[in-house]
CSV table of C-alpha atoms in Angstrom, one decimal:
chain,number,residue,atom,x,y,z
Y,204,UNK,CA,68.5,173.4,69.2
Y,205,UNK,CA,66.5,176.7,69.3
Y,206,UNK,CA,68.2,180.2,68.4
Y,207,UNK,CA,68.1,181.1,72.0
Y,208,UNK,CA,69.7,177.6,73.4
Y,209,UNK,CA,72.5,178.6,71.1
Y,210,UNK,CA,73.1,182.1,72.3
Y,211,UNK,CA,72.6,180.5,75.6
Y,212,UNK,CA,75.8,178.4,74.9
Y,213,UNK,CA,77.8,180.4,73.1
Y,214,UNK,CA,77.6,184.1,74.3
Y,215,UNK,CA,75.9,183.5,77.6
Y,216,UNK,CA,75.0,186.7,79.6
Y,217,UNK,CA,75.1,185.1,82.8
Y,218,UNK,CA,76.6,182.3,84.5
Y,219,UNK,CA,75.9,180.3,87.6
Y,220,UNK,CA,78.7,177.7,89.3
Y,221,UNK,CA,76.7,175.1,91.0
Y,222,UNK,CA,79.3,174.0,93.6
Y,223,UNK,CA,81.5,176.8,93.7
Y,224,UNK,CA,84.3,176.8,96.5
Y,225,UNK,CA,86.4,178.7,98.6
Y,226,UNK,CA,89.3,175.0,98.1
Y,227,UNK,CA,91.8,175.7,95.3
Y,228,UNK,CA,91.6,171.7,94.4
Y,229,UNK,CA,88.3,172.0,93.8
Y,230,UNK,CA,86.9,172.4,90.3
Y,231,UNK,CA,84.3,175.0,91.8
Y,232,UNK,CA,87.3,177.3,92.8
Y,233,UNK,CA,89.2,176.4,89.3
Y,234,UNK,CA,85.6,177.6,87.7
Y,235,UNK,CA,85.4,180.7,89.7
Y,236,UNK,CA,89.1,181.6,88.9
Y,237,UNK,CA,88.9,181.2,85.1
Y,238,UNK,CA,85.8,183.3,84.9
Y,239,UNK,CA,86.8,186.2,87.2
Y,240,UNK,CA,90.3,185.8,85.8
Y,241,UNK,CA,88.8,185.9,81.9
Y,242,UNK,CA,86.6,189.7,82.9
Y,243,UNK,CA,83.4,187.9,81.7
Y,244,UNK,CA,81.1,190.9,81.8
Y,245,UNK,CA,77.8,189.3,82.4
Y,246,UNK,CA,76.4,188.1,86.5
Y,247,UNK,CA,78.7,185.5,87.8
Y,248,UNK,CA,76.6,183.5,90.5
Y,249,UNK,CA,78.3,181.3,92.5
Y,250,UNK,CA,75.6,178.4,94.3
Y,251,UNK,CA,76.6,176.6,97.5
Y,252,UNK,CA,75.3,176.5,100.8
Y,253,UNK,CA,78.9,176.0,102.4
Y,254,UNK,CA,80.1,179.9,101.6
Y,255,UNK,CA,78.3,183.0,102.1
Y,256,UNK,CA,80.8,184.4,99.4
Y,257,UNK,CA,83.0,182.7,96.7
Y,258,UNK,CA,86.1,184.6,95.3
Y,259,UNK,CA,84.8,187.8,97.3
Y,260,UNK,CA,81.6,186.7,95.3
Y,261,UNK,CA,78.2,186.6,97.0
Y,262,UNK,CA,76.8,183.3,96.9
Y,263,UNK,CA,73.5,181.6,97.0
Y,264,UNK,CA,72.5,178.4,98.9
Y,265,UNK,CA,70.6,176.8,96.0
Y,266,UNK,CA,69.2,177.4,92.4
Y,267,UNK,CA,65.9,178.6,94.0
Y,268,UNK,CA,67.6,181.7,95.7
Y,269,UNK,CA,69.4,182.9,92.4
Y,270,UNK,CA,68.0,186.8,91.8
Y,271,UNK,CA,68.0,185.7,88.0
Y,272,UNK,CA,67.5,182.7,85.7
Y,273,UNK,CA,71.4,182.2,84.5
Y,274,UNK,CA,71.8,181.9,80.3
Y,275,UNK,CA,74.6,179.0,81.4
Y,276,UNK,CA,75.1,177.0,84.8
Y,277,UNK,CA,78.2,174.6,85.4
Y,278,UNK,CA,77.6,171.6,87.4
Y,279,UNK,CA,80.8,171.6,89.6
Y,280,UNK,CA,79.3,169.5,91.9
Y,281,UNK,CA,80.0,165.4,92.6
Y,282,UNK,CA,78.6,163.5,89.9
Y,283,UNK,CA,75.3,162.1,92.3
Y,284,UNK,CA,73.5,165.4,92.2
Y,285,UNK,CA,73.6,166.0,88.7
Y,286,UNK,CA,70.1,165.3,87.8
Y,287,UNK,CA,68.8,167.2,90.9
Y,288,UNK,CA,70.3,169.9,90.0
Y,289,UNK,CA,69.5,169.7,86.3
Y,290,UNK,CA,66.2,169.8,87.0
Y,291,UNK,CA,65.8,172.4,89.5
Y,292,UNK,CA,68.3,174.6,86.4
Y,293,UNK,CA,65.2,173.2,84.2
Y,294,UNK,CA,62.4,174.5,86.6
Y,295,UNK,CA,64.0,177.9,86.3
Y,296,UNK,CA,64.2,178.3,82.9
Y,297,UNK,CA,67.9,177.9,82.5
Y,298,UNK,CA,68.5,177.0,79.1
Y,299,UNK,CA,72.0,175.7,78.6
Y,300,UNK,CA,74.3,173.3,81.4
Y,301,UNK,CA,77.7,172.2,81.3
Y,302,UNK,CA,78.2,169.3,83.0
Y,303,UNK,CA,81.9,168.3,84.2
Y,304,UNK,CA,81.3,164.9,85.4
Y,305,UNK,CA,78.9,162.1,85.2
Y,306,UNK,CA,79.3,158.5,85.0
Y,307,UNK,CA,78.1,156.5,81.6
Y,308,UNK,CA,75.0,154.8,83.9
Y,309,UNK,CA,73.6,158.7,84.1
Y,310,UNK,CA,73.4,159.9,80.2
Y,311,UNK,CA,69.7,158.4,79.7
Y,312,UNK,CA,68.5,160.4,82.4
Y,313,UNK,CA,70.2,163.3,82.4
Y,314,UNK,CA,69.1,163.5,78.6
Y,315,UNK,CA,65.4,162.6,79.4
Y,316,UNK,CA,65.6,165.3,81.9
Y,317,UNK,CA,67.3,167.6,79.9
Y,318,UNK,CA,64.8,167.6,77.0
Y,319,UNK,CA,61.9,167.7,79.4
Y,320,UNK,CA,62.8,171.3,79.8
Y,321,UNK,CA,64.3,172.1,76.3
Y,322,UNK,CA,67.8,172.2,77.9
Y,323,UNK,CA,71.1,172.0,75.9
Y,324,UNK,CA,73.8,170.2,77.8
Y,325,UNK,CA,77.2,170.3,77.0
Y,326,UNK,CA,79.0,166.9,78.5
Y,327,UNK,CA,79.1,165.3,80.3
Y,328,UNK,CA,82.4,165.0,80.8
Y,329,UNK,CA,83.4,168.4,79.6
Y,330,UNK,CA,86.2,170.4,80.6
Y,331,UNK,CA,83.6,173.5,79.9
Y,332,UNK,CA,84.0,176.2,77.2
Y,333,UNK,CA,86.2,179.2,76.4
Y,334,UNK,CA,85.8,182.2,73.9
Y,335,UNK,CA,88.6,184.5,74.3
Y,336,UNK,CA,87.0,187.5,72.4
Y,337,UNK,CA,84.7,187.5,74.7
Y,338,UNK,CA,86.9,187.7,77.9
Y,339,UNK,CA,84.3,184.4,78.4
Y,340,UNK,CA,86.5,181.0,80.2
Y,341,UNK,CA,84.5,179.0,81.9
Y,342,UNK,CA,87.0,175.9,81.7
Y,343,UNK,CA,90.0,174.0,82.9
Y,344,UNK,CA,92.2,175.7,80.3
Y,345,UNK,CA,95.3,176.7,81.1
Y,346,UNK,CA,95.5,179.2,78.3
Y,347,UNK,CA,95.2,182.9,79.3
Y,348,UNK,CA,92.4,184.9,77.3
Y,349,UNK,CA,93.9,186.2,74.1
Y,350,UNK,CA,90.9,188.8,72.6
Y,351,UNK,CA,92.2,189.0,69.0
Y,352,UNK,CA,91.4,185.1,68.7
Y,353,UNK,CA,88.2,184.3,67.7
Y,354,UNK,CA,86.8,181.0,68.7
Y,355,UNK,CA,84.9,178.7,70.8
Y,356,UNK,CA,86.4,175.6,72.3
Y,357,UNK,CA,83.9,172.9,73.8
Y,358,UNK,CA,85.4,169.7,75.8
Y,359,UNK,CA,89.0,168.0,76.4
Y,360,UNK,CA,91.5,169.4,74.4
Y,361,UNK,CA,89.4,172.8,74.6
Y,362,UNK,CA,91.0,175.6,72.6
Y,363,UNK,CA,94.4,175.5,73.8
Y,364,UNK,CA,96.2,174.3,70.8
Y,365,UNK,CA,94.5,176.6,68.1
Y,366,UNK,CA,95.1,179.2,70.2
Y,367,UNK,CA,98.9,178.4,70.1
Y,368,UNK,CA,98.7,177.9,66.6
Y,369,UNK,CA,97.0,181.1,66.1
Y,370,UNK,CA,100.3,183.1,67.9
Y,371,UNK,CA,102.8,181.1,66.3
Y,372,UNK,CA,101.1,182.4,63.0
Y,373,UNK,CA,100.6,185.6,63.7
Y,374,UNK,CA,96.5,184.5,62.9
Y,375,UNK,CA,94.2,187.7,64.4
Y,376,UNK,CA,91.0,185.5,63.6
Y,377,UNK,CA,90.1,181.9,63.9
Y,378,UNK,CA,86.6,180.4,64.4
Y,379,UNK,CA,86.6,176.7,65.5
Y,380,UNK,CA,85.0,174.4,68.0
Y,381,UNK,CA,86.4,171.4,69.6
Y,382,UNK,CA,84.0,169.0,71.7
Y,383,UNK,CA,83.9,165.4,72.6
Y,384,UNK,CA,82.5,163.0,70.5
Y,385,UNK,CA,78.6,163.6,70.7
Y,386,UNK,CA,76.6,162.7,67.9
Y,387,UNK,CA,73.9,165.2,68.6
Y,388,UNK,CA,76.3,167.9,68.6
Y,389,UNK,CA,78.0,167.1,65.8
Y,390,UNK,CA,75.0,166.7,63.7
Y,391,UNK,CA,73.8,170.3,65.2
Y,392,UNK,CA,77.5,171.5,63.9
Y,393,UNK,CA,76.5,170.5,60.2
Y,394,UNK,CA,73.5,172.0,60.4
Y,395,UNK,CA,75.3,174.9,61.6
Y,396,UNK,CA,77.9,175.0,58.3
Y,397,UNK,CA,80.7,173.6,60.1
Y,398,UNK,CA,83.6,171.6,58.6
Y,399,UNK,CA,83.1,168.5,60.8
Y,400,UNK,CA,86.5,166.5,61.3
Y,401,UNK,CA,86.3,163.3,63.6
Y,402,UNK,CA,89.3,162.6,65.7
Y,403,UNK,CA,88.2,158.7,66.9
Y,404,UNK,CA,91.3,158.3,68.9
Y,405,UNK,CA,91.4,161.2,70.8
Y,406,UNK,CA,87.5,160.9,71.2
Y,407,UNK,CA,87.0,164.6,70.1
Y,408,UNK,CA,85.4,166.4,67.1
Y,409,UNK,CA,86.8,169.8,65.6
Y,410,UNK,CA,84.8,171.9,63.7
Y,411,UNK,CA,86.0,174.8,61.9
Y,412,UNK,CA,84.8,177.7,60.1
Y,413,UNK,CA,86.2,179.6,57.0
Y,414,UNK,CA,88.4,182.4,58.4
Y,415,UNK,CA,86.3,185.1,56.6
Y,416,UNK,CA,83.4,183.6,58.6
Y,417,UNK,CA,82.6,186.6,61.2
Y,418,UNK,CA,80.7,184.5,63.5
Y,419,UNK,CA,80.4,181.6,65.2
Y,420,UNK,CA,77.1,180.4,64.9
């Protein structure tokens, strides 16, 4: 992954919700929520064509119509348009996409696609990614944004139970990543000078850094 697919990932400036909506079942609502909610600082760019404005956020019909490339885009939208949508995000430049659902039968292409236009996708499958020192939730989690916890959480279990750990301990600092089982990611992690522990039968990986470590990547 190149230095700015990383930054990309983990301290995007920018963030576009592809299928954001105004229906609080819907994981485009649940998306736009957790950002607003977390005081991300960056553009928050909601893309539908069903709402002029999400969350009392103006929206935009279609990738094309965004005023900037994103640094991030979550897919939000039903698993058939992923790799439409991928590729327009490609075509634009966007460099990093979080994917929350996909079937198995879809992983070739989206990959093909994705490397075509030296993208970084996290999932599919992913219940998205949340740094709390950052104010930065763009996930499922429950957990409210704690800002003297440091660390990144990537996939199902997300960060929820670190950060629980870290209260109960009275921990200011903790730098760790959890993330379904992806062998390109967890490869990338090594690299990286993570402590890679496989969890098989929970299907995740959690990586962790020394507590000394002052960042993430």
């Amino acid at each position: 992954m190149s230095q700015r697919g990383l930054e990309a990932l983990l301290r995007p400036k920018s963030i576009a919700v592809l299928g954001a909506s105004e229906k609080p079942w819907r994981a485009g609502f649940l998306m736009m929520q957790n950002l607003l909610g977390g005081h991300f600082t960056g553009p928050i760019l909601p893309v539908t064509p069903k709402y002029r404005a999400v969350c009392g956020v103006l929206a935009y019909p279609d990738v094309a119509s965004l005023p900037i490339t994103p640094d991030l885009a979550v897919l939000c939208t039903h698993a058939s348009r992923n790799l439409l949508l991928l590729k327009a995000l490609g075509q634009r430049g966007c460099k990093t996409a979080i994917i929350l659902s996909s079937p198995p039968a879809q992983a070739e292409a989206l990959k093909a696609c994705a490397s075509r236009y030296a993208m970084r996708l996290l999932g599919p499958n992913s219940l998205g990614i949340l740094a709390p020192w950052q104010g930065f939730n763009a996930s499922f989690s429950p957990v409210p944004i704690v800002k003297d916890c440091k660390g990144m959480g990537l996939g199902k279990r997300l960060l929820s139970k670190l950060i629980d750990y870290t209260r109960c301990h009275g921990l200011k600092q903790l730098n760790g990543i959890t993330m379904p089982h992806n062998q390109g990611m967890v490869a990338l992690a090594k690299k990286l000078g993570f402590t890679v522990n496989v969890q098989l039968d929970e299907g995740i990986v959690t990586l962790v850094l020394p507590l000394n470590t002052q960042n993430v990547a």
